[in-house]
Structures are given as C-alpha cells and as structure tokens.
Short mmCIF file of C-alpha atoms in Angstrom, two decimals:
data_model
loop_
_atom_site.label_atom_id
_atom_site.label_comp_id
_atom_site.label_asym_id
_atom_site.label_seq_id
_atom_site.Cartn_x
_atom_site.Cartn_y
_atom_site.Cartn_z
CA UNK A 1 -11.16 16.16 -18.07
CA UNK A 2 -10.35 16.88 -14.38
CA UNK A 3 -10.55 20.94 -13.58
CA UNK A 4 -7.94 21.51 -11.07
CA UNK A 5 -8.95 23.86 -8.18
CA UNK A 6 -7.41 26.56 -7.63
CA UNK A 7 -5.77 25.63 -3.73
CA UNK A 8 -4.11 22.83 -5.02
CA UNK A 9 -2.17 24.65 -7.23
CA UNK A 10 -1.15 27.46 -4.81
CA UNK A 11 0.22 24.57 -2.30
CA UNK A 12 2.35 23.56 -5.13
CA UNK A 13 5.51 24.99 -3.86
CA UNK A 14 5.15 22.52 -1.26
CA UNK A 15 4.97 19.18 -2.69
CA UNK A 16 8.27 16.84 -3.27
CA UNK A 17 9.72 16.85 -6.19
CA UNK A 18 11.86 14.15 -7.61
CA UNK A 19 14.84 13.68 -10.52
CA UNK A 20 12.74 11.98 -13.25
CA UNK A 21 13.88 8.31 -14.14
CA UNK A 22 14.27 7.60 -17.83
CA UNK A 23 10.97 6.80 -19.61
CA UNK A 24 12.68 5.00 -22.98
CA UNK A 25 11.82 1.59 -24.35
CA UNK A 26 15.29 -0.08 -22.75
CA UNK A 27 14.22 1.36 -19.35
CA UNK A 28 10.85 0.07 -19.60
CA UNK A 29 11.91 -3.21 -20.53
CA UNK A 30 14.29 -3.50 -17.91
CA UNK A 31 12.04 -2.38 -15.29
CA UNK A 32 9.44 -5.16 -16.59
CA UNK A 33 12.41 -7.99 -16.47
CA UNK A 34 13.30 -6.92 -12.61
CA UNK A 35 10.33 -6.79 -10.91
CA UNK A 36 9.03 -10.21 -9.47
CA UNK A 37 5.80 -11.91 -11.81
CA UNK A 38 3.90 -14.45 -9.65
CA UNK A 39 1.72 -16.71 -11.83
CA UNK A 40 -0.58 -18.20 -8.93
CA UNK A 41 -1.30 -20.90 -10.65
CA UNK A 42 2.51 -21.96 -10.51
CA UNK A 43 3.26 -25.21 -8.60
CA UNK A 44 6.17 -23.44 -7.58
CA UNK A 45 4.14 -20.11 -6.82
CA UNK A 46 5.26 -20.61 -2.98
CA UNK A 47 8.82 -20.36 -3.68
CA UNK A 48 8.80 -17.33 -5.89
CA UNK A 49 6.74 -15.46 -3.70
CA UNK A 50 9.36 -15.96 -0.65
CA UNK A 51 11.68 -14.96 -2.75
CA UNK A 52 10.36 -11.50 -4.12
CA UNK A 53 9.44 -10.90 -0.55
CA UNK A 54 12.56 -11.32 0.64
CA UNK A 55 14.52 -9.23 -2.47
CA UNK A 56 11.71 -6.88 -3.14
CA UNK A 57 9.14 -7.25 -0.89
CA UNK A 58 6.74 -6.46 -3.74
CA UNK A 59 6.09 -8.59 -6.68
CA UNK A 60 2.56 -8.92 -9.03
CA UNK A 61 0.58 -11.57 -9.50
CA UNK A 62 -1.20 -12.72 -12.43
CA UNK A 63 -3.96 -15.80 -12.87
CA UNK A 64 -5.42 -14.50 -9.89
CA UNK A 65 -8.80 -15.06 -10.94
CA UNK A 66 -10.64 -11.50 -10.07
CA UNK A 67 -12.94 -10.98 -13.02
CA UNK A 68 -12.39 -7.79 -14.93
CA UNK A 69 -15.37 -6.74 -14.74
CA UNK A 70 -15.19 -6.32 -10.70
CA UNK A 71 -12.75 -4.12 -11.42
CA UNK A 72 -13.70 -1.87 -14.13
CA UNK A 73 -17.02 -1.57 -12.85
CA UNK A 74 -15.37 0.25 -9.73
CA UNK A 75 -12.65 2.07 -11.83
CA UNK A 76 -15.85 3.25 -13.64
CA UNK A 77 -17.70 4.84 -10.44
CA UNK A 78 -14.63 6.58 -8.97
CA UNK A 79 -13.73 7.84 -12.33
CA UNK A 80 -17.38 9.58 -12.15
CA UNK A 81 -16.77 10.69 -9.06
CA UNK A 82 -13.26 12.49 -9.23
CA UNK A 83 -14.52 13.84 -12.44
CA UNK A 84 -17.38 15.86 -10.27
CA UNK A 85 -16.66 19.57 -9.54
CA UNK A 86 -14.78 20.11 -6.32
CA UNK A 87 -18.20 21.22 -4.19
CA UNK A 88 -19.85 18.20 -5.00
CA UNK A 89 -16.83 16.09 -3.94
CA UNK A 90 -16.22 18.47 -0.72
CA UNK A 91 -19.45 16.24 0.24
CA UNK A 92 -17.98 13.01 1.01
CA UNK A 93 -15.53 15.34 3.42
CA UNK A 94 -13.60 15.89 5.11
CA UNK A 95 -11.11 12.35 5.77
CA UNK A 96 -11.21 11.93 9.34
CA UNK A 97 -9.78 9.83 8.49
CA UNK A 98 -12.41 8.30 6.33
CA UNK A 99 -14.25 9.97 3.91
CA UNK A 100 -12.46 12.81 0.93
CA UNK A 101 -9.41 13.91 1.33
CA UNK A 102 -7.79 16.31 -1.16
CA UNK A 103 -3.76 16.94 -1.27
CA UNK A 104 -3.20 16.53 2.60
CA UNK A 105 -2.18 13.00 3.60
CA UNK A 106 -2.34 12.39 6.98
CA UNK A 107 -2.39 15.41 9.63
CA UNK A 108 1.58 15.53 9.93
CA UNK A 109 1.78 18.26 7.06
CA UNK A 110 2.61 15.96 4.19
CA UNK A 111 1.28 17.18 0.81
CA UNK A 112 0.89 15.23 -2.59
CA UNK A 113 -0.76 15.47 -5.92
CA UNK A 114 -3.48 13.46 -4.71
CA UNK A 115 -7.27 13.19 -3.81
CA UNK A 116 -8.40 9.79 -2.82
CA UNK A 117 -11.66 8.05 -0.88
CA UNK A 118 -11.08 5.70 2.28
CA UNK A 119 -13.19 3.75 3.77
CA UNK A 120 -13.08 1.21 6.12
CA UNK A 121 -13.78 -2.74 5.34
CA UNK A 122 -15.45 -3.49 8.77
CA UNK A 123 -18.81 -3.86 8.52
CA UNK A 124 -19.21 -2.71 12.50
CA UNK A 125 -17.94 0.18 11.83
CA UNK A 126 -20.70 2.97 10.56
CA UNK A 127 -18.44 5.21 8.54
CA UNK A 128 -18.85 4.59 5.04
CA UNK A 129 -22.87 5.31 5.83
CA UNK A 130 -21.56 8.12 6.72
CA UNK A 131 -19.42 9.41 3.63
CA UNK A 132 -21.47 11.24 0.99
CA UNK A 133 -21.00 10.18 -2.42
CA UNK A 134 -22.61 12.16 -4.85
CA UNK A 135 -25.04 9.93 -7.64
CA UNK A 136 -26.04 6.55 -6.78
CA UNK A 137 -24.09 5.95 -3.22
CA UNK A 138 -25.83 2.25 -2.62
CA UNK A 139 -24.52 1.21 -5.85
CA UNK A 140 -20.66 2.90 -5.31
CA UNK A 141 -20.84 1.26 -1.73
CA UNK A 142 -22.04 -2.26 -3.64
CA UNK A 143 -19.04 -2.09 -6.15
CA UNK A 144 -16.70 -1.50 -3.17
CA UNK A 145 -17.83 -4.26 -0.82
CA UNK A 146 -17.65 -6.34 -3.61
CA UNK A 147 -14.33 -5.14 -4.80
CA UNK A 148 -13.04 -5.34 -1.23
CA UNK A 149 -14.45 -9.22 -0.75
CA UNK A 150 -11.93 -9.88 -3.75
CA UNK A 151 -9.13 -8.33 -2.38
CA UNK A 152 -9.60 -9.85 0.81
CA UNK A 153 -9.74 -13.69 -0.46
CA UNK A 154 -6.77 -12.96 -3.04
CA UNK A 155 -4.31 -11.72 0.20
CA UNK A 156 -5.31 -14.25 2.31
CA UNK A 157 -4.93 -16.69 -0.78
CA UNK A 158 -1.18 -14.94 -1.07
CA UNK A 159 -0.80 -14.95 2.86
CA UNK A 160 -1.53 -18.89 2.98
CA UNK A 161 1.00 -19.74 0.01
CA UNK A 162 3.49 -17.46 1.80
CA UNK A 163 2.66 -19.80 5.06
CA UNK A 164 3.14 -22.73 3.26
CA UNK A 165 6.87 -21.36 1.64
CA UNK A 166 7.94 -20.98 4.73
CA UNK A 167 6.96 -24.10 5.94
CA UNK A 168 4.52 -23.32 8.72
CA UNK A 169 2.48 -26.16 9.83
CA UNK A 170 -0.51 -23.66 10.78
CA UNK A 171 -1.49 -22.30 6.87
CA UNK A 172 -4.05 -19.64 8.24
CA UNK A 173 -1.27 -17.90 10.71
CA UNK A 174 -1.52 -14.98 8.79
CA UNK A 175 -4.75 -14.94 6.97
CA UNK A 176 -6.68 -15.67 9.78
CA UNK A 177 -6.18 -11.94 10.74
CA UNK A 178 -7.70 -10.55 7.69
CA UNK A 179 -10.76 -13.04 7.66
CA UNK A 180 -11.29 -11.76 11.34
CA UNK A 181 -14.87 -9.87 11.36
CA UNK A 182 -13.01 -7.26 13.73
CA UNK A 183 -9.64 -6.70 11.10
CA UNK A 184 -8.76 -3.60 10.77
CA UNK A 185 -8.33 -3.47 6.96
CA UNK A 186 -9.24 -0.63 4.74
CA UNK A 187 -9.42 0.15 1.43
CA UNK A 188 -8.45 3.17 -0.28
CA UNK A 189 -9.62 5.13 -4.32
CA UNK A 190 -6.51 7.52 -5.20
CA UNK A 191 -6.38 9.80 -7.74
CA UNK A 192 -3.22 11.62 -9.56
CA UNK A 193 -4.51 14.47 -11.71
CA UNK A 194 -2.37 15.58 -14.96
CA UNK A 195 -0.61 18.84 -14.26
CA UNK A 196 1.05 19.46 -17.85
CA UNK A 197 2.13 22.88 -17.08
CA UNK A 198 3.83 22.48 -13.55
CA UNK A 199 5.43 19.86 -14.73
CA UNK A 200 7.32 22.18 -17.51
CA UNK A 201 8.49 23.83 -14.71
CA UNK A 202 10.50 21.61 -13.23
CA UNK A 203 13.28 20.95 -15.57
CA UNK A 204 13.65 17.33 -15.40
CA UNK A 205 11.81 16.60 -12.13
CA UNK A 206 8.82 14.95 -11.11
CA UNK A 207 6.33 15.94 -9.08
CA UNK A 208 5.16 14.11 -6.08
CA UNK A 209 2.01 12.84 -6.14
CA UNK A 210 2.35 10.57 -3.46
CA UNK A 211 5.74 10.56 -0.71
CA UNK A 212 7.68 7.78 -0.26
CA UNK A 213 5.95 5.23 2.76
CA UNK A 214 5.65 2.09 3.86
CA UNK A 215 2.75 0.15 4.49
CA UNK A 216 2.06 -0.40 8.24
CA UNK A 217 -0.27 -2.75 7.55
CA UNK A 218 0.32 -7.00 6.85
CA UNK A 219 -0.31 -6.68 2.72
CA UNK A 220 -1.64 -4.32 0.59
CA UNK A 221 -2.84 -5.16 -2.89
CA UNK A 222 -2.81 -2.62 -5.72
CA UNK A 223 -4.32 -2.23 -8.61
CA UNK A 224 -4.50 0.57 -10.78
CA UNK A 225 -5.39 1.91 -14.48
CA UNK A 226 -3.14 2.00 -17.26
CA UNK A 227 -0.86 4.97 -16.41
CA UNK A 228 2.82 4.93 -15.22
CA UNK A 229 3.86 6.46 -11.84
CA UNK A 230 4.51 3.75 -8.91
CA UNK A 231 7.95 3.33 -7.83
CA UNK A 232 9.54 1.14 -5.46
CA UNK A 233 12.82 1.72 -3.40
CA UNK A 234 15.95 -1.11 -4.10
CA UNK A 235 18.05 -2.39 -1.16
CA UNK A 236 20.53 -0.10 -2.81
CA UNK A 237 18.26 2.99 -2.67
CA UNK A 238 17.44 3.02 -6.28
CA UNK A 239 14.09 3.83 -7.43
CA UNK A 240 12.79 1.51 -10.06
CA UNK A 241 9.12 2.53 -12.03
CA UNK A 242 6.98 -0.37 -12.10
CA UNK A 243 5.15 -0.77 -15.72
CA UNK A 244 1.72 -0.51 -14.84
CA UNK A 245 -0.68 -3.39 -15.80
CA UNK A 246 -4.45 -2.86 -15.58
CA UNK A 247 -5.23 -6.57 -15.32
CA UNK A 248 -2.79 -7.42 -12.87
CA UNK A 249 -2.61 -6.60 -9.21
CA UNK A 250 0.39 -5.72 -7.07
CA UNK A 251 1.38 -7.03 -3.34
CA UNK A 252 3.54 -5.00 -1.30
CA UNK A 253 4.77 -6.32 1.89
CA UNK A 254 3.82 -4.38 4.87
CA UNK A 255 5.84 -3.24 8.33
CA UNK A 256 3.83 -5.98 10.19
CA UNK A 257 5.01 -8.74 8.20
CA UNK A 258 8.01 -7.38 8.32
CA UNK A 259 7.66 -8.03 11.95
CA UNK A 260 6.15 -11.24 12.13
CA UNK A 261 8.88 -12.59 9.51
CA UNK A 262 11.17 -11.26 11.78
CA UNK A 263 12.97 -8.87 9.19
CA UNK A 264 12.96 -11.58 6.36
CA UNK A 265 11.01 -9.92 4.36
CA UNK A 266 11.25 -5.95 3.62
CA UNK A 267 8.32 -3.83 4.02
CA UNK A 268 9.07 -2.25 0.56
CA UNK A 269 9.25 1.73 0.46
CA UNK A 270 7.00 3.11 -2.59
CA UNK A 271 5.95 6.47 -3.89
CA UNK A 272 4.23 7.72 -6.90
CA UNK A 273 4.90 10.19 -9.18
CA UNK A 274 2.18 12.23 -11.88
CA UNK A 275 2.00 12.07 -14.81
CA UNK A 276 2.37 15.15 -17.15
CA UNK A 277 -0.80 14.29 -19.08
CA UNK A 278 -2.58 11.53 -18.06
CA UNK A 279 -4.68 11.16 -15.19
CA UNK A 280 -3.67 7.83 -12.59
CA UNK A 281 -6.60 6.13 -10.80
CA UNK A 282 -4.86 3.17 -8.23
CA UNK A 283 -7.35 1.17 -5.75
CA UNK A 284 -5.15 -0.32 -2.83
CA UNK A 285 -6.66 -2.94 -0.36
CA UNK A 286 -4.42 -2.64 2.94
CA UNK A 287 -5.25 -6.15 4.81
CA UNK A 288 -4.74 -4.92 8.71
CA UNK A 289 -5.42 -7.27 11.67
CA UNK A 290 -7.66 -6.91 14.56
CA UNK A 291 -6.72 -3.51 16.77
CA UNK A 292 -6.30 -5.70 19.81
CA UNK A 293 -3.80 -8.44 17.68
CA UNK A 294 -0.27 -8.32 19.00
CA UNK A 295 2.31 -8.24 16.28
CA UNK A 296 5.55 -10.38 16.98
CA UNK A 297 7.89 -12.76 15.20
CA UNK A 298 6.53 -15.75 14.92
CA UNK A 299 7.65 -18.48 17.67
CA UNK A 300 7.32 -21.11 14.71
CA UNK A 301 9.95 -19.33 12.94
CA UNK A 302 11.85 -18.81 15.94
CA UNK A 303 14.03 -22.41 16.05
CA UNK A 304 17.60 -21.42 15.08
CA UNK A 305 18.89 -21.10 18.86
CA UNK A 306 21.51 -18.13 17.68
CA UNK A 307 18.46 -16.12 16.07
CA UNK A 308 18.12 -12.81 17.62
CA UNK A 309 14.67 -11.27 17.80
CA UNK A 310 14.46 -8.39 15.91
CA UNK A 311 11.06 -6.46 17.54
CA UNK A 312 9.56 -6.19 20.38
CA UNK A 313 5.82 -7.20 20.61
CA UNK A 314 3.21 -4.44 19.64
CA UNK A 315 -0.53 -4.42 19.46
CA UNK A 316 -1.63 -3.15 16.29
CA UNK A 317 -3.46 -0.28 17.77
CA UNK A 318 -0.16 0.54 19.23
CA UNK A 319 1.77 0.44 16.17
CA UNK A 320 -1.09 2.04 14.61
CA UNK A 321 -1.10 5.13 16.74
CA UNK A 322 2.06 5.53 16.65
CA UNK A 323 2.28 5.85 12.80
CA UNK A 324 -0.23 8.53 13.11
CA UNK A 325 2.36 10.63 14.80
CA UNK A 326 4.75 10.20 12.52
CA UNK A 327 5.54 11.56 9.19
CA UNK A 328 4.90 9.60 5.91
CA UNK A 329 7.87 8.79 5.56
CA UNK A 330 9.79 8.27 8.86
CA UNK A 331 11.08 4.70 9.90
CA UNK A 332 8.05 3.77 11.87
CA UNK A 333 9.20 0.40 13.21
CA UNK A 334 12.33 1.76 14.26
CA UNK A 335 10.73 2.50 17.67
CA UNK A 336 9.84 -1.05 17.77
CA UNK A 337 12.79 -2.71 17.14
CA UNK A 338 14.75 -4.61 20.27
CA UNK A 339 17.65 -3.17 21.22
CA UNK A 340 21.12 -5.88 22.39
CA UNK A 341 21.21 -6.84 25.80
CA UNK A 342 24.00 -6.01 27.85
CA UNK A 343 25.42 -9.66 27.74
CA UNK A 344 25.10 -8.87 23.88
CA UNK A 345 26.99 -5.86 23.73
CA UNK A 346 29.40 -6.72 25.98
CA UNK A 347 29.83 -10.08 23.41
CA UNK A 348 29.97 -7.75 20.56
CA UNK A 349 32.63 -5.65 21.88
CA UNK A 350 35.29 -8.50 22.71
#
C-alpha cells in the first residue's frame, strides 16, 4: 500500500477537479465500441490507422508483438519503487526536468495527483546516470532501455504504416526522426495513488490526477496497468474514459504530427483521473525528433494547389521551449499557426 505524504494532501485544494463520467456496464461498453482497435497485423491496418488519426487521433493497437514479459518486468520495478517511503524516493530528485517529480508538473504551477520518473532515451545525454534509484539501479536502468528499444521500433513501425496510408513514396519520413541517435524522445513512469477519502469529498467529482494536455511531441505510446482513469477529449468536447487494457498499448497523436499532417490529424487532448481505490501505474514513450529538426507540413502532402498551409515552420527546440512557458493545458501550436495573407483576407471578405 502507498502511504501518502502529508504535502500532497495539503496542496489538495489545488488540484482540478472534474464531473465524474458514468462508470456502469453500458458506459463501459460503449466506450470500448468507440474508441479505434488497430490489429497490426491487419492488411488493412494502414487505412484504419488514418482514419482514427484523423477522428480521434488516438486509437490502440493490438498484435503488436512486445512480449509481456518486457513489460511486467518494468511495471514490477517501478511498482517497488513508488512503493518506497517518500525519503528514499526524494533520492532520484528533484525533475529538472529529469529525475522524481512529485505532484508539480512542469514549473508553470500545474498540480496533479501524480508522482512519476523521466528520463531521457538519448544515450548522449548523462542524466539517467545521474537519477538515483533506490535498490538495484543497473537493473531498473536495463528494464528501461529495454522497454524503451520496444517502444521505439513499435512507433516507428506505426509511423511507417501511417506513411504508407497516406501514400508517401518516402516510408521512413517520419520514423527516421525517432531512429535518429540525436531524437529527442523520452520516456516517462507515472503514478496515480488511491485517495479514498478525498474523493468522498467531492460529491460526484473526480479528482485530477493528471490536467488535460497535448502531446508536443510526434507519438506517444502508452501503456499502463489494469486500472481505469485515461480520458480523451471528442471533436465535440466530450470526454470519453478509455477501458484500460494491460496487454495493449495506446498511440496518441502528437502537436508535431499535427503539424507535419498539416492539421489532418488531431493532436488528441487527454487527462487522467484517480481512482478512489486503486492505485494507476501508466509508462508513456513520447517519440520526439532531433532538437535541431524543423517541423513543417510535409511538401509531399502539399499537391492540392488551393491547400492552404496551416503552420509556419518551427525547430523542435523552438516549439519545445516554447511549451515550457506555457501552461499544461494552453493551445501551444496556436502561436505557430500561419495567419491569411492580405490577398487572403481581402478574398475572404468579398
């Protein structure tokens, strides 16, 4: 059992709360029907996925080939560790941005029901060596390289089919970035701790554990254990809780394929909410390209004369830096996207 500490509970007043969406069998069935099931396998596995990126921008994906025991072997370890007493997980502190991080998420002010591990996937980089994990470290960092290579090979595999669906001649146009020794990917342990008796409190609410976001990033892949609390935002607005699936992994479209697709697909809006009694572990992948990439439509995608181009080009450090400014969950590519000519305007007013 997870002892709470005594700050998180005094910050309680100010973490989101949230109306609580109906938790009975017909609303868990529905939910299950809605949301986009990609079996990769599928001849027609390119289709479908252009298709829940375009109407969701999330779907999951099953036959995807990661053995179970990569993953439970991991869920294993960080269950150990956020399971430790708060001083010997104060070690791995503080995130900076890497590292232990407890109820702050970013350094904007947002607040969540939350403590997670990030690290970084580039191997140049020296900060995991750096983060303190309490037991056997080689062997948590072993289970996470591992776990990462996984992730990595299943987005690109996802990024490829997706390059293929849309009928682009060059297949590694988007992977390419994530297989690049210099991408800026990382990966990311979160855990959502019962709270049985705040939760009585709220009459009908949720509590936050995590605010509604984006991903900057191209993909993210998530996985997580078998407790309830993602939700993703409809074009309508609606939020609609995703059945959680231990065995099967999740793909959220980011803000920079959002770009590059050149607002085709939706960089879906998420959040997660706790659970009264049961503890959530999630592991997400984010698959980010090289700092120095610029992000852009794609010319090859580009050939309808009339198109208009939705964004102006970015580098990813740009866009990067610029989402550490903002709150979690601002409109970050709204500074990015072009504004109408004159000629344009002038067009549209006639």
């Amino acid at each position: 059992m997870v002892v709470l500490t005594q700050p998180l509970v005094e910050n309680f007043s100010h973490i989101k709360t949230c109306k609580n969406n109906s938790t009975s069998s017909d609303h868990h069935d529905h939910t299950s029907n809605v949301i986009p099931v990609i079996d990769l396998l599928d001849p027609e596995a390119n289709t479908l996925i252009i298709k829940a990126c375009q109407e969701f921008g999330f779907f999951k994906v099953v036959n995807h080939g990661v053995p179970i025991e990569t993953i439970t072997k991991l869920e294993n370890e960080a269950v150990k560790f956020f399971n430790l007493s708060q001083i010997e997980k104060d070690k791995a502190s503080p995130a900076n941005p890497f590292g232990y991080g407890n109820k702050r998420i970013g350094s904007n002010g947002d607040v969540g029901w939350v403590e997670y591990l990030l690290f970084t996937t580039n191997p140049q980089l020296t900060h995991n060596n750096s983060i303190t994990i309490p037991g056997n470290s080689l062997l948590f960092r072993a289970l996470v390289k591992e776990y990462v290579n996984a992730m990595r090979n299943m987005g690109c595999m996802v990024l490829e089919m997706i390059a293929e669906g849309l009928n682009i001649e060059q297949k590694n146009v988007l992977s390419r970035m994530l297989r690049d020794e210099k991408s800026d990917s990382c990966f990311r342990l979160n855990h959502y701790p019962p709270c049985p008796e705040l939760l009585q409190t709220l009459s009908g609410r949720n509590l936050i554990g995590f605010g509604e976001h984006t991903d900057p990033q191209i993909i993210s892949v998530v996985r997580s254990n078998n407790t309830s609390g993602l939700q993703i935002s409809l074009k309508d607005g609606t939020w609609l809780s995703v059945p959680p699936d231990p065995y099967s992994f999740f793909i959220n479209v980011g803000d920079s394929l959002q770009v590059m697709s050149n607002g085709r697909f939706r960089s879906v809006r998420h959040r997660v909410v706790a659970d009264s009694l049961r503890a959530r572990v999630s592991m997400i992948y984010f698959g980010g390209p090289p700092l120095s990439e610029k992000i852009a439509p794609l010319s090859c995608l580009m050939e309808e004369p009339d198109e208009q181009i939705l964004y102006n080009e970015f580098t990813w450090s740009e866009y990067k830096m610029s989402a550490y400014k903002t709150r979690l969950g601002d409109n970050r590519l709204s500074l990015f996207e072009r504004k109408p000519s004159h000629d344009q305007r002038q067009y549209g007013q006639m």
